Coordinates of N, CA, C and O in Angstrom, one line a residue:
X13 N -2.9 -51.4 -53.8 CA -3.1 -50.7 -52.7 C -3.4 -51.8 -51.4 O -3.7 -52.8 -51.8
X14 N -3.1 -51.4 -50.5 CA -3.2 -52.2 -49.2 C -4.7 -52.8 -49.0 O -5.6 -52.0 -49.3
X15 N -4.8 -54.1 -48.6 CA -6.1 -54.7 -48.8 C -7.1 -53.9 -47.7 O -8.3 -53.6 -47.8
X16 N -6.5 -53.9 -46.5 CA -7.5 -53.0 -45.4 C -7.6 -51.5 -46.0 O -8.7 -51.0 -45.6
X17 N -7.0 -50.9 -46.7 CA -7.0 -49.5 -47.0 C -8.3 -49.2 -48.3 O -9.0 -48.6 -48.4
X18 N -8.4 -50.7 -49.0 CA -9.5 -50.7 -50.1 C -10.9 -50.9 -49.2 O -11.8 -50.2 -49.9
X19 N -11.1 -51.1 -48.1 CA -12.4 -51.1 -47.4 C -12.8 -50.0 -46.9 O -13.8 -49.4 -46.5
X20 N -11.6 -48.9 -46.4 CA -11.8 -47.7 -45.7 C -11.1 -46.5 -46.6 O -9.9 -46.4 -46.5
X21 N -11.9 -46.0 -47.6 CA -11.3 -44.9 -48.3 C -10.8 -43.9 -47.4 O -11.4 -43.4 -46.5
X22 N -9.7 -43.2 -47.9 CA -8.9 -42.3 -47.0 C -9.8 -41.0 -47.2 O -10.4 -40.7 -48.2
X23 N -9.9 -40.1 -46.4 CA -10.6 -38.8 -46.5 C -9.9 -37.9 -47.3 O -8.9 -38.0 -47.5
X24 N -10.6 -37.0 -47.9 CA -9.9 -36.0 -48.8 C -8.9 -35.2 -48.3 O -9.1 -34.6 -47.2
X25 N -7.9 -35.0 -49.1 CA -6.9 -34.2 -48.4 C -7.5 -32.8 -48.4 O -6.9 -31.8 -47.8
X26 N -8.4 -32.4 -49.3 CA -8.9 -31.0 -49.3 C -9.9 -30.7 -47.9 O -9.9 -29.6 -47.4
X27 N -10.5 -31.6 -47.4 CA -11.1 -31.8 -46.3 C -10.2 -31.6 -45.1 O -10.6 -30.7 -44.3
X28 N -9.2 -32.2 -45.3 CA -8.3 -32.4 -44.2 C -7.6 -30.8 -44.1 O -7.5 -30.4 -43.1
X29 N -7.2 -30.3 -45.3 CA -6.6 -29.1 -45.4 C -7.5 -28.2 -44.9 O -7.0 -27.2 -44.2
X30 N -8.9 -28.1 -45.1 CA -9.9 -27.0 -44.5 C -9.8 -27.4 -43.1 O -10.0 -26.1 -42.5
X31 N -9.8 -28.4 -42.6 CA -9.9 -28.6 -41.2 C -8.6 -27.8 -40.4 O -8.7 -27.3 -39.3
X32 N -7.6 -28.1 -41.1 CA -6.3 -27.4 -40.6 C -6.3 -26.1 -40.6 O -6.1 -25.3 -39.6
X33 N -6.8 -25.5 -41.8 CA -7.0 -24.1 -41.9 C -8.1 -23.6 -40.7 O -7.8 -22.4 -40.1
X34 N -9.0 -24.2 -40.6 CA -10.0 -23.8 -39.4 C -9.4 -24.0 -37.9 O -9.6 -22.8 -37.2
X35 N -8.5 -25.0 -37.7 CA -7.9 -25.0 -36.5 C -6.8 -23.6 -36.2 O -6.8 -23.2 -35.3
X36 N -6.3 -23.4 -37.4 CA -5.4 -22.3 -37.4 C -6.2 -21.0 -37.1 O -5.7 -20.3 -36.3
X37 N -7.1 -20.9 -37.9 CA -8.1 -19.5 -37.5 C -8.6 -19.7 -35.9 O -8.3 -18.4 -35.2
X38 N -8.9 -20.8 -35.3 CA -9.2 -20.8 -33.9 C -7.8 -20.4 -33.1 O -8.1 -19.8 -32.1
X39 N -6.6 -21.1 -33.5 CA -5.6 -20.7 -32.9 C -5.2 -19.2 -32.9 O -4.8 -18.7 -31.8
X40 N -5.3 -18.5 -33.9 CA -5.1 -17.1 -34.0 C -6.2 -16.3 -33.0 O -5.7 -15.5 -32.3
X41 N -7.5 -16.6 -33.2 CA -8.5 -16.2 -32.3 C -8.3 -16.2 -30.8 O -8.5 -15.3 -30.2
X42 N -7.9 -17.4 -30.5 CA -7.8 -17.7 -28.9 C -6.6 -17.4 -28.4 O -6.4 -16.9 -27.3
X43 N -5.6 -17.7 -29.1 CA -4.1 -17.4 -28.4 C -3.3 -16.4 -29.2 O -2.0 -16.2 -28.9
X44 N -3.9 -15.7 -30.2 CA -2.9 -14.8 -31.0 C -1.9 -15.3 -31.5 O -0.8 -14.5 -31.6
X45 N -2.0 -16.6 -32.0 CA -0.6 -17.4 -32.5 C -1.3 -18.5 -33.4 O -2.0 -19.0 -32.9
X46 N -0.3 -18.5 -34.3 CA -0.8 -19.8 -35.2 C -0.4 -20.8 -34.9 O 0.4 -21.1 -34.1
X47 N -0.8 -22.4 -35.5 CA -0.2 -23.3 -35.1 C 1.1 -23.7 -35.7 O 1.6 -23.3 -36.8
X48 N 1.9 -24.3 -34.9 CA 3.2 -24.9 -35.1 C 3.6 -26.0 -34.1 O 3.0 -25.7 -33.1
X49 N 4.7 -26.5 -34.3 CA 5.0 -27.8 -33.4 C 6.3 -27.5 -32.8 O 6.7 -28.1 -31.8
X50 N 7.3 -26.9 -33.5 CA 8.7 -27.0 -32.9 C 8.7 -26.1 -31.5 O 9.5 -26.6 -30.7
X51 N 8.1 -25.1 -31.3 CA 8.0 -24.6 -29.9 C 7.7 -25.5 -28.7 O 8.2 -25.5 -27.7
X52 N 6.7 -26.5 -29.1 CA 6.2 -27.5 -28.2 C 7.3 -28.4 -27.9 O 7.4 -29.1 -26.8
X53 N 8.1 -28.8 -28.9 CA 8.9 -29.8 -28.7 C 10.4 -29.1 -28.0 O 10.9 -29.8 -27.1
X54 N 10.6 -27.9 -28.3 CA 11.6 -27.3 -27.5 C 11.2 -27.3 -26.1 O 11.8 -27.4 -25.2
X55 N 10.0 -26.8 -25.8 CA 9.7 -26.8 -24.3 C 9.7 -28.0 -23.6 O 10.3 -28.1 -22.6
X56 N 9.3 -29.1 -24.4 CA 9.2 -30.5 -23.7 C 10.7 -30.7 -23.6 O 11.0 -31.2 -22.4
X57 N 11.6 -30.6 -24.3 CA 13.0 -30.9 -24.1 C 13.7 -29.8 -22.8 O 14.5 -30.5 -22.1
X58 N 13.2 -28.8 -22.9 CA 13.8 -27.9 -21.8 C 13.1 -28.0 -20.7 O 14.0 -28.2 -19.6
X59 N 12.1 -28.4 -20.4 CA 11.3 -29.1 -19.2 C 12.0 -30.4 -18.7 O 12.4 -30.5 -17.7
X60 N 12.3 -31.3 -19.6 CA 12.8 -32.7 -19.4 C 14.2 -32.3 -19.0 O 14.7 -32.8 -17.8
X61 N 15.1 -31.3 -19.4 CA 16.6 -31.1 -19.3 C 16.4 -30.6 -17.7 O 17.5 -30.8 -16.9
X62 N 15.5 -29.7 -17.4 CA 15.5 -28.9 -16.2 C 15.2 -30.0 -15.2 O 15.7 -29.9 -13.8
X63 N 14.4 -31.2 -15.1 CA 14.1 -31.8 -14.4 C 15.3 -32.9 -14.2 O 15.8 -33.2 -13.1
X64 N 16.0 -33.3 -15.5 CA 16.9 -34.2 -15.4 C 18.4 -33.7 -14.7 O 19.4 -34.4 -14.3
X65 N 18.5 -32.4 -15.3 CA 19.9 -32.0 -14.9 C 19.6 -30.3 -14.7 O 20.2 -29.6 -15.6
X66 N 19.1 -30.0 -13.6 CA 18.8 -28.7 -13.6 C 20.0 -27.6 -13.5 O 20.0 -26.6 -13.9
X67 N 21.2 -28.1 -13.1 CA 22.4 -27.2 -13.2 C 22.9 -26.9 -14.4 O 23.5 -25.7 -14.7
X68 N 22.7 -27.9 -15.2 CA 23.3 -27.9 -16.8 C 22.2 -26.7 -17.5 O 22.9 -25.8 -18.1
X69 N 21.1 -26.6 -17.2 CA 20.2 -25.6 -17.9 C 20.4 -24.3 -17.5 O 20.1 -23.2 -18.2
X70 N 21.0 -23.9 -16.3 CA 21.4 -22.4 -15.9 C 22.4 -22.1 -16.7 O 22.8 -20.8 -16.8
X71 N 23.2 -22.8 -17.3 CA 24.4 -22.4 -17.8 C 24.2 -22.4 -19.4 O 25.3 -22.2 -20.3
X72 N 23.4 -22.9 -20.0 CA 22.9 -22.9 -21.4 C 22.5 -21.7 -21.9 O 21.3 -21.2 -21.7
X73 N 23.4 -21.0 -22.8 CA 23.0 -19.6 -23.3 C 21.7 -19.8 -24.1 O 20.8 -18.8 -24.0
X74 N 21.5 -20.7 -24.8 CA 20.2 -21.0 -25.5 C 18.9 -21.1 -24.5 O 18.0 -20.4 -25.0
X75 N 18.9 -21.8 -23.6 CA 18.0 -21.9 -22.6 C 17.6 -20.6 -22.1 O 16.6 -20.0 -21.7
X76 N 18.8 -20.0 -21.6 CA 18.6 -18.8 -20.9 C 18.1 -17.6 -21.7 O 17.5 -16.6 -21.1
X77 N 18.4 -17.6 -23.1 CA 17.8 -16.6 -23.8 C 16.4 -16.7 -24.2 O 15.9 -15.9 -25.1
X78 N 15.6 -17.7 -23.7 CA 14.1 -17.9 -24.1 C 13.4 -16.6 -23.4 O 13.7 -16.0 -22.5
X79 N 12.4 -16.2 -24.3 CA 11.5 -15.0 -23.8 C 11.0 -15.3 -22.6 O 10.4 -14.7 -21.8
X80 N 10.3 -16.6 -22.6 CA 9.5 -17.1 -21.8 C 9.9 -18.2 -21.0 O 10.7 -19.2 -21.9
X81 N 9.6 -18.8 -19.8 CA 10.2 -20.0 -19.4 C 9.4 -21.2 -20.1 O 8.3 -21.1 -20.5
X82 N 10.1 -22.5 -20.2 CA 9.2 -23.5 -21.0 C 8.1 -23.9 -20.1 O 8.1 -23.9 -18.9
X83 N 7.2 -24.3 -20.8 CA 6.0 -24.7 -19.9 C 5.0 -25.7 -21.0 O 5.2 -25.8 -22.0
X84 N 4.3 -26.4 -20.4 CA 3.2 -27.4 -21.2 C 2.2 -26.7 -21.2 O 1.3 -26.2 -20.3
X85 N 1.8 -26.4 -22.5 CA 0.8 -25.5 -23.0 C -0.1 -26.1 -24.1 O 0.0 -27.3 -24.1
X86 N -1.0 -25.3 -24.7 CA -1.8 -25.8 -25.5 C -1.1 -26.3 -26.9 O -1.6 -27.2 -27.5
X87 N 0.1 -25.9 -27.0 CA 0.9 -26.2 -28.3 C 1.4 -27.8 -28.0 O 1.5 -28.7 -28.7
X88 N 1.6 -28.0 -26.7 CA 2.1 -29.3 -26.3 C 0.9 -30.3 -26.4 O 1.0 -31.3 -27.1
X89 N -0.2 -29.9 -26.4 CA -1.4 -30.7 -26.4 C -1.8 -30.8 -27.9 O -2.1 -32.0 -28.4
X90 N -1.4 -29.9 -28.7 CA -1.5 -30.0 -30.3 C -0.5 -31.1 -30.8 O -1.0 -31.9 -31.6
X91 N 0.5 -31.1 -30.1 CA 1.7 -32.2 -30.6 C 1.1 -33.5 -30.4 O 1.1 -34.6 -31.0
X92 N 0.5 -33.5 -29.0 CA 0.1 -35.0 -28.5 C -1.0 -35.4 -29.3 O -1.4 -36.6 -29.7
X93 N -1.8 -34.7 -29.6 CA -3.1 -34.8 -30.5 C -2.7 -35.1 -31.9 O -3.4 -36.0 -32.4
X94 N -1.8 -34.5 -32.5 CA -1.1 -34.9 -34.0 C -1.0 -36.3 -33.8 O -0.8 -37.1 -34.6
X95 N 0.3 -36.7 -32.9 CA 0.7 -38.1 -32.8 C -0.4 -39.1 -32.6 O -0.7 -40.0 -33.4
X96 N -1.3 -38.7 -31.5 CA -2.4 -39.7 -31.4 C -3.3 -39.8 -32.6 O -3.8 -40.9 -33.0
X97 N -3.5 -38.8 -33.2 CA -4.4 -38.7 -34.2 C -4.0 -39.5 -35.5 O -4.7 -39.9 -36.2
X98 N -2.6 -39.3 -35.6 CA -2.0 -40.0 -36.9 C -2.0 -41.4 -36.7 O -2.5 -42.0 -37.4
X99 N -2.0 -41.8 -35.2 CA -1.9 -43.2 -35.1 C -3.6 -44.0 -35.4 O -3.6 -44.8 -35.8
X100 N -4.3 -43.0 -34.9 CA -5.8 -43.4 -35.0 C -6.2 -43.6 -36.5 O -7.0 -44.4 -37.0
X101 N -5.6 -42.6 -37.1 CA -6.0 -42.4 -38.4 C -5.4 -43.7 -39.4 O -6.0 -44.3 -40.2
X102 N -4.3 -43.9 -39.0 CA -3.6 -45.1 -39.6 C -4.3 -46.4 -39.5 O -4.6 -47.2 -40.4
X103 N -4.8 -46.5 -38.1 CA -5.4 -47.7 -37.8 C -6.9 -48.1 -38.5 O -7.4 -48.7 -39.0
X104 N -7.6 -46.5 -38.5 CA -8.7 -46.5 -39.0 C -8.9 -46.9 -40.4 O -9.7 -47.5 -41.2
X105 N -7.9 -46.4 -41.2 CA -7.9 -46.2 -42.6 C -7.0 -47.3 -43.1 O -7.0 -47.4 -44.5
X106 N -6.5 -48.2 -42.4 CA -5.6 -49.3 -42.6 C -4.2 -49.0 -43.3 O -4.0 -49.6 -44.2
X107 N -3.6 -47.8 -43.0 CA -2.6 -47.5 -43.5 C -1.3 -47.7 -42.8 O -0.7 -47.3 -42.1
X108 N -0.9 -49.3 -43.2 CA 0.4 -49.8 -42.5 C 1.5 -49.3 -43.1 O 2.0 -48.9 -44.1
X109 N 2.2 -48.8 -41.9 CA 3.6 -48.1 -42.2 C 4.5 -48.9 -43.0 O 4.7 -50.1 -42.9
X110 N 4.8 -48.3 -44.3 CA 5.9 -49.0 -45.1 C 5.4 -49.9 -46.0 O 6.1 -50.6 -46.6
X111 N 4.1 -50.0 -45.8 CA 3.6 -51.1 -46.7 C 3.5 -50.7 -48.3 O 3.2 -49.7 -48.5
X112 N 4.0 -51.7 -49.1 CA 3.8 -51.2 -50.5 C 2.6 -51.2 -51.1 O 1.6 -51.7 -50.6
X113 N 2.2 -50.4 -51.9 CA 1.0 -50.2 -52.5 C 0.3 -51.3 -53.1 O -1.1 -51.4 -53.0
X114 N 1.2 -52.5 -53.6 CA 0.5 -53.5 -54.2 C 0.2 -54.7 -53.0 O -0.6 -55.6 -53.3
X115 N 0.1 -54.4 -51.6 CA -0.3 -55.0 -50.8 C 0.5 -56.3 -50.4 O 0.0 -57.1 -49.5
X116 N 1.6 -56.2 -50.8 CA 2.7 -57.4 -50.6 C 3.2 -57.2 -49.2 O 4.2 -56.7 -49.1
X117 N 2.7 -57.9 -48.3 CA 3.1 -57.8 -47.0 C 4.7 -58.2 -46.6 O 5.4 -57.9 -45.9
X118 N 5.0 -59.2 -47.5 CA 6.4 -59.8 -47.4 C 7.4 -58.6 -47.6 O 8.5 -58.7 -47.1
X119 N 7.2 -57.8 -48.5 CA 8.1 -56.8 -48.8 C 7.8 -55.4 -48.0 O 8.5 -54.5 -48.2
X120 N 7.0 -55.5 -47.1 CA 6.6 -54.3 -46.4 C 7.9 -54.1 -45.6 O 8.8 -54.8 -45.0
X121 N 8.4 -52.8 -45.6 CA 9.3 -52.0 -44.6 C 9.2 -51.7 -43.4 O 7.8 -51.4 -43.0
X122 N 10.0 -52.2 -42.4 CA 9.8 -51.7 -41.1 C 10.7 -50.8 -40.7 O 11.9 -50.9 -41.0
X123 N 10.2 -49.8 -40.4 CA 10.9 -48.5 -39.7 C 11.4 -48.6 -38.3 O 10.6 -49.0 -37.6
X124 N 12.7 -48.3 -38.1 CA 13.0 -48.3 -36.6 C 12.5 -47.2 -35.9 O 12.8 -46.1 -36.5
X125 N 11.8 -47.5 -34.7 CA 11.5 -46.2 -34.0 C 12.7 -45.2 -33.6 O 12.5 -44.1 -33.7
X126 N 13.8 -45.8 -33.3 CA 14.8 -45.2 -33.1 C 15.3 -44.3 -34.3 O 15.5 -43.2 -34.0
X127 N 15.3 -44.8 -35.5 CA 15.7 -43.9 -36.6 C 14.7 -42.9 -36.9 O 15.0 -41.6 -37.2
X128 N 13.4 -43.3 -36.6 CA 12.6 -42.2 -36.7 C 12.5 -41.1 -35.7 O 12.4 -39.9 -36.1
X129 N 12.7 -41.5 -34.6 CA 13.1 -40.4 -33.3 C 14.3 -39.6 -33.7 O 14.3 -38.4 -33.5
X130 N 15.5 -40.3 -34.3 CA 16.6 -39.4 -34.6 C 16.3 -38.5 -35.8 O 16.8 -37.3 -35.7
X131 N 15.5 -39.0 -36.5 CA 15.2 -38.1 -37.7 C 14.4 -36.9 -37.3 O 14.6 -35.7 -37.8
X132 N 13.4 -37.2 -36.5 CA 12.6 -36.3 -36.0 C 13.4 -35.1 -35.1 O 13.1 -33.9 -35.0
X133 N 14.4 -35.7 -34.2 CA 15.4 -34.8 -33.6 C 16.1 -34.1 -34.5 O 16.3 -32.6 -34.0
X134 N 16.6 -34.4 -35.5 CA 17.6 -33.8 -36.6 C 16.4 -32.6 -37.0 O 17.0 -31.4 -37.1
X135 N 15.5 -32.9 -37.4 CA 14.3 -31.9 -37.9 C 14.1 -30.8 -37.0 O 14.1 -29.6 -37.4
X136 N 14.0 -31.1 -35.7 CA 13.7 -29.9 -34.7 C 14.8 -29.3 -34.5 O 14.8 -28.2 -34.2
X137 N 16.1 -29.8 -34.5 CA 17.3 -29.0 -34.3 C 17.3 -28.0 -35.4 O 17.8 -26.8 -35.1
X138 N 17.2 -28.4 -36.6 CA 17.2 -27.6 -37.7 C 16.0 -26.4 -37.6 O 16.3 -25.3 -37.9
X139 N 15.0 -26.9 -37.2 CA 13.8 -25.8 -36.9 C 14.1 -24.8 -36.0 O 14.0 -23.7 -36.0
X140 N 14.9 -25.3 -34.9 CA 15.3 -24.3 -33.7 C 16.2 -23.5 -34.2 O 16.3 -22.3 -33.9
X141 N 17.2 -23.9 -34.9 CA 18.3 -23.0 -35.8 C 17.9 -21.9 -36.4 O 18.3 -20.9 -36.4
X142 N 16.7 -22.4 -37.2 CA 15.9 -21.4 -38.2 C 14.9 -20.5 -37.4 O 14.4 -19.6 -38.1
X143 N 14.6 -20.7 -36.1 CA 13.7 -20.1 -35.2 C 12.5 -20.3 -35.9 O 11.6 -19.4 -35.8
X144 N 12.1 -21.4 -36.2 CA 10.9 -21.8 -36.6 C 10.9 -23.1 -37.5 O 11.9 -23.7 -37.8
X145 N 9.7 -23.7 -37.8 CA 9.6 -24.9 -38.5 C 9.0 -24.9 -39.9 O 8.2 -23.8 -40.0
X146 N 8.8 -25.8 -40.3 CA 8.2 -26.0 -41.7 C 6.8 -25.8 -41.6 O 5.9 -25.1 -42.1
X147 N 6.0 -26.4 -40.6 CA 4.5 -26.4 -40.3 C 4.1 -24.9 -39.9 O 3.1 -24.4 -40.3
X148 N 5.1 -24.1 -39.2 CA 5.1 -22.8 -38.7 C 5.0 -21.8 -39.7 O 4.1 -20.8 -40.1
X149 N 6.0 -22.2 -40.9 CA 6.0 -21.4 -42.2 C 4.6 -21.6 -42.9 O 3.9 -20.5 -43.5
X150 N 4.5 -22.8 -43.2 CA 3.6 -23.2 -44.2 C 2.2 -22.8 -43.8 O 1.3 -22.5 -44.7
X151 N 1.8 -23.1 -42.6 CA 0.4 -23.0 -42.1 C 0.2 -21.5 -41.5 O -0.5 -20.7 -41.9
X152 N 1.1 -21.1 -40.6 CA 0.9 -19.7 -39.8 C 1.4 -18.6 -40.7 O 0.8 -17.6 -40.7
X153 N 2.6 -18.7 -41.4 CA 3.4 -17.8 -42.0 C 2.6 -17.4 -43.2 O 2.5 -16.2 -43.4
X154 N 2.1 -18.4 -43.9 CA 1.5 -18.0 -45.1 C -0.1 -17.4 -44.7 O -0.3 -16.6 -45.5
X155 N -0.6 -17.9 -43.6 CA -1.9 -17.2 -43.2 C -1.5 -15.6 -43.0 O -2.7 -14.8 -43.1
X156 N -0.4 -15.3 -42.5 CA -0.3 -14.0 -42.1 C 0.3 -13.0 -43.4 O 0.6 -11.8 -43.1
X157 N 0.7 -13.8 -44.3 CA 1.2 -13.1 -45.6 C 2.5 -12.9 -45.5 O 3.1 -12.1 -46.2
X158 N 3.4 -13.3 -44.7 CA 4.8 -13.7 -44.8 C 5.4 -13.8 -46.1 O 5.2 -15.0 -46.5
X159 N 6.3 -13.0 -46.7 CA 6.9 -13.0 -47.9 C 7.6 -14.4 -47.7 O 7.8 -15.0 -48.6
X160 N 8.3 -14.4 -46.7 CA 9.4 -15.6 -46.5 C 8.7 -16.8 -46.4 O 9.3 -18.0 -47.0
X161 N 7.6 -16.9 -46.0 CA 6.8 -18.2 -45.8 C 6.2 -18.4 -47.4 O 6.2 -19.7 -47.8
X162 N 5.6 -17.6 -48.0 CA 5.4 -17.7 -49.5 C 6.6 -18.2 -50.3 O 6.3 -18.8 -51.3
X163 N 7.5 -17.8 -50.2 CA 8.8 -18.3 -50.7 C 9.3 -19.8 -50.3 O 9.4 -20.5 -51.2
X164 N 9.1 -19.8 -49.0 CA 9.5 -21.2 -48.5 C 8.7 -22.2 -48.7 O 9.2 -23.4 -49.2
X165 N 7.5 -22.3 -48.5 CA 6.6 -23.1 -48.7 C 6.5 -24.0 -50.0 O 6.7 -25.2 -50.1
X166 N 6.5 -23.3 -51.0 CA 6.6 -24.0 -52.5 C 8.1 -24.7 -52.7 O 8.0 -25.7 -53.3
X167 N 8.9 -24.1 -52.2 CA 10.3 -24.8 -52.2 C 10.1 -26.1 -51.4 O 10.9 -27.2 -51.9
X168 N 9.8 -25.9 -50.4 CA 9.6 -27.1 -49.6 C 9.0 -28.2 -49.9 O 9.5 -29.3 -50.1
X169 N 7.9 -28.0 -50.5 CA 6.9 -28.9 -51.4 C 7.7 -29.6 -52.4 O 7.7 -30.8 -52.7
X170 N 8.5 -28.6 -53.2 CA 9.1 -29.0 -54.4 C 10.2 -29.9 -53.9 O 10.4 -31.3 -54.5
X171 N 11.1 -29.6 -53.0 CA 12.3 -30.3 -52.6 C 11.9 -31.7 -52.1 O 12.4 -32.6 -52.4
X172 N 10.9 -31.6 -51.3 CA 10.2 -32.8 -50.6 C 9.7 -33.7 -51.7 O 10.0 -34.9 -51.6
X173 N 8.9 -33.3 -52.7 CA 8.6 -34.1 -53.8 C 9.8 -34.7 -54.5 O 9.6 -36.1 -54.7
X174 N 10.7 -34.1 -54.9 CA 11.9 -34.8 -55.4 C 12.6 -35.7 -54.7 O 12.9 -36.8 -55.0
X175 N 12.9 -35.3 -53.3 CA 13.4 -36.2 -52.6 C 12.7 -37.5 -52.2 O 13.1 -38.6 -52.1
X176 N 11.4 -37.4 -52.3 CA 10.4 -38.5 -52.0 C 10.5 -39.5 -53.2 O 10.4 -40.5 -53.0
X177 N 10.6 -38.9 -54.4 CA 10.5 -39.9 -55.6 C 12.0 -40.4 -55.6 O 11.9 -41.6 -55.9
X178 N 12.9 -40.0 -55.2 CA 14.3 -40.5 -55.4 C 14.4 -41.5 -54.3 O 14.8 -42.4 -54.8
X179 N 13.8 -41.2 -53.1 CA 13.9 -42.3 -52.2 C 13.1 -43.5 -52.6 O 13.5 -44.4 -52.4
X180 N 12.0 -43.4 -53.1 CA 11.2 -44.5 -53.6 C 11.6 -45.1 -54.5 O 11.7 -46.4 -54.7
X181 N 12.1 -44.3 -55.6 CA 12.9 -44.9 -56.7 C 14.2 -45.9 -56.2 O 14.5 -47.1 -56.6
X182 N 14.9 -45.4 -55.0 CA 15.9 -46.1 -54.6 C 15.5 -47.4 -53.8 O 16.1 -48.3 -53.9
X183 N 14.3 -47.3 -53.2 CA 13.9 -48.5 -52.5 C 13.1 -49.4 -53.4 O 13.3 -50.6 -53.0
X184 N 12.2 -49.0 -54.2 CA 11.6 -49.8 -55.3 C 11.9 -49.5 -56.7 O 11.3 -48.9 -57.2
X185 N 13.1 -50.1 -57.1 CA 13.7 -49.7 -58.4 C 12.8 -50.4 -59.4 O 12.2 -51.3 -59.4
X186 N 12.7 -49.5 -60.6 CA 11.9 -50.1 -61.7 C 12.7 -51.0 -62.7 O 13.6 -50.7 -62.9
X187 N 12.0 -52.2 -62.5 CA 12.6 -53.1 -63.6 C 12.7 -52.8 -65.0 O 11.7 -52.4 -65.5
X188 N 13.9 -52.9 -65.7 CA 13.9 -52.6 -67.0 C 13.8 -54.0 -67.9 O 14.3 -54.9 -67.4
X189 N 12.8 -53.9 -68.8 CA 12.5 -54.8 -69.4 C 13.2 -55.1 -70.6 O 13.6 -54.3 -71.4

C-alpha cells in the first residue's frame, strides 16, 4: 500500500455509492433528469466549436439535429465538480496516480495527460454514438428500471474487470518461481 494512503484510510465505497444515489435522487427531483456526463461534454465541445468555427457548426448535421442548443448548465457543473472532487480526493487520501501498491515510487507509472485526454475523447465519441454513456446507463437508467441498463451495467462491470486484470497483468507480470 502507498505510504501516504496508509495514514488516510479511503472512504467506504458503500458510503460513496449511497452519496451518488442521493445525488441522483436530487437530480431527478430538481431537473427531472438523472445524472450523467456525456451530454455536458457534448455541450462543451459544441459551445467551443461555435466559438472557434461558427460557420462549420451550421453545416454539421449532428449539431443541427440537437433538440436543444448547447449550454453550460448543471450537468457542466457536475462534470467540473467530478474532476475537482477526484483531484481533491486523490490528494486527501494519498492516492498517487499509477503508484504500485507496494509503495515503490521508482516503479510508479506516469500517465501522459495527452493519452488520458485522447482516451476520454474516444470514450465520449462512443457514448455519443450510442446516445448515452456508461454513467447514464448505470446510474440513471437502472434507477428508472430500464431493461437495457439492467442488461448493460453488469456486462460493463464484468468486461471492465477482465480488461483491468489483463492490463494489470501485462503491466506487472507475475514472476514464476
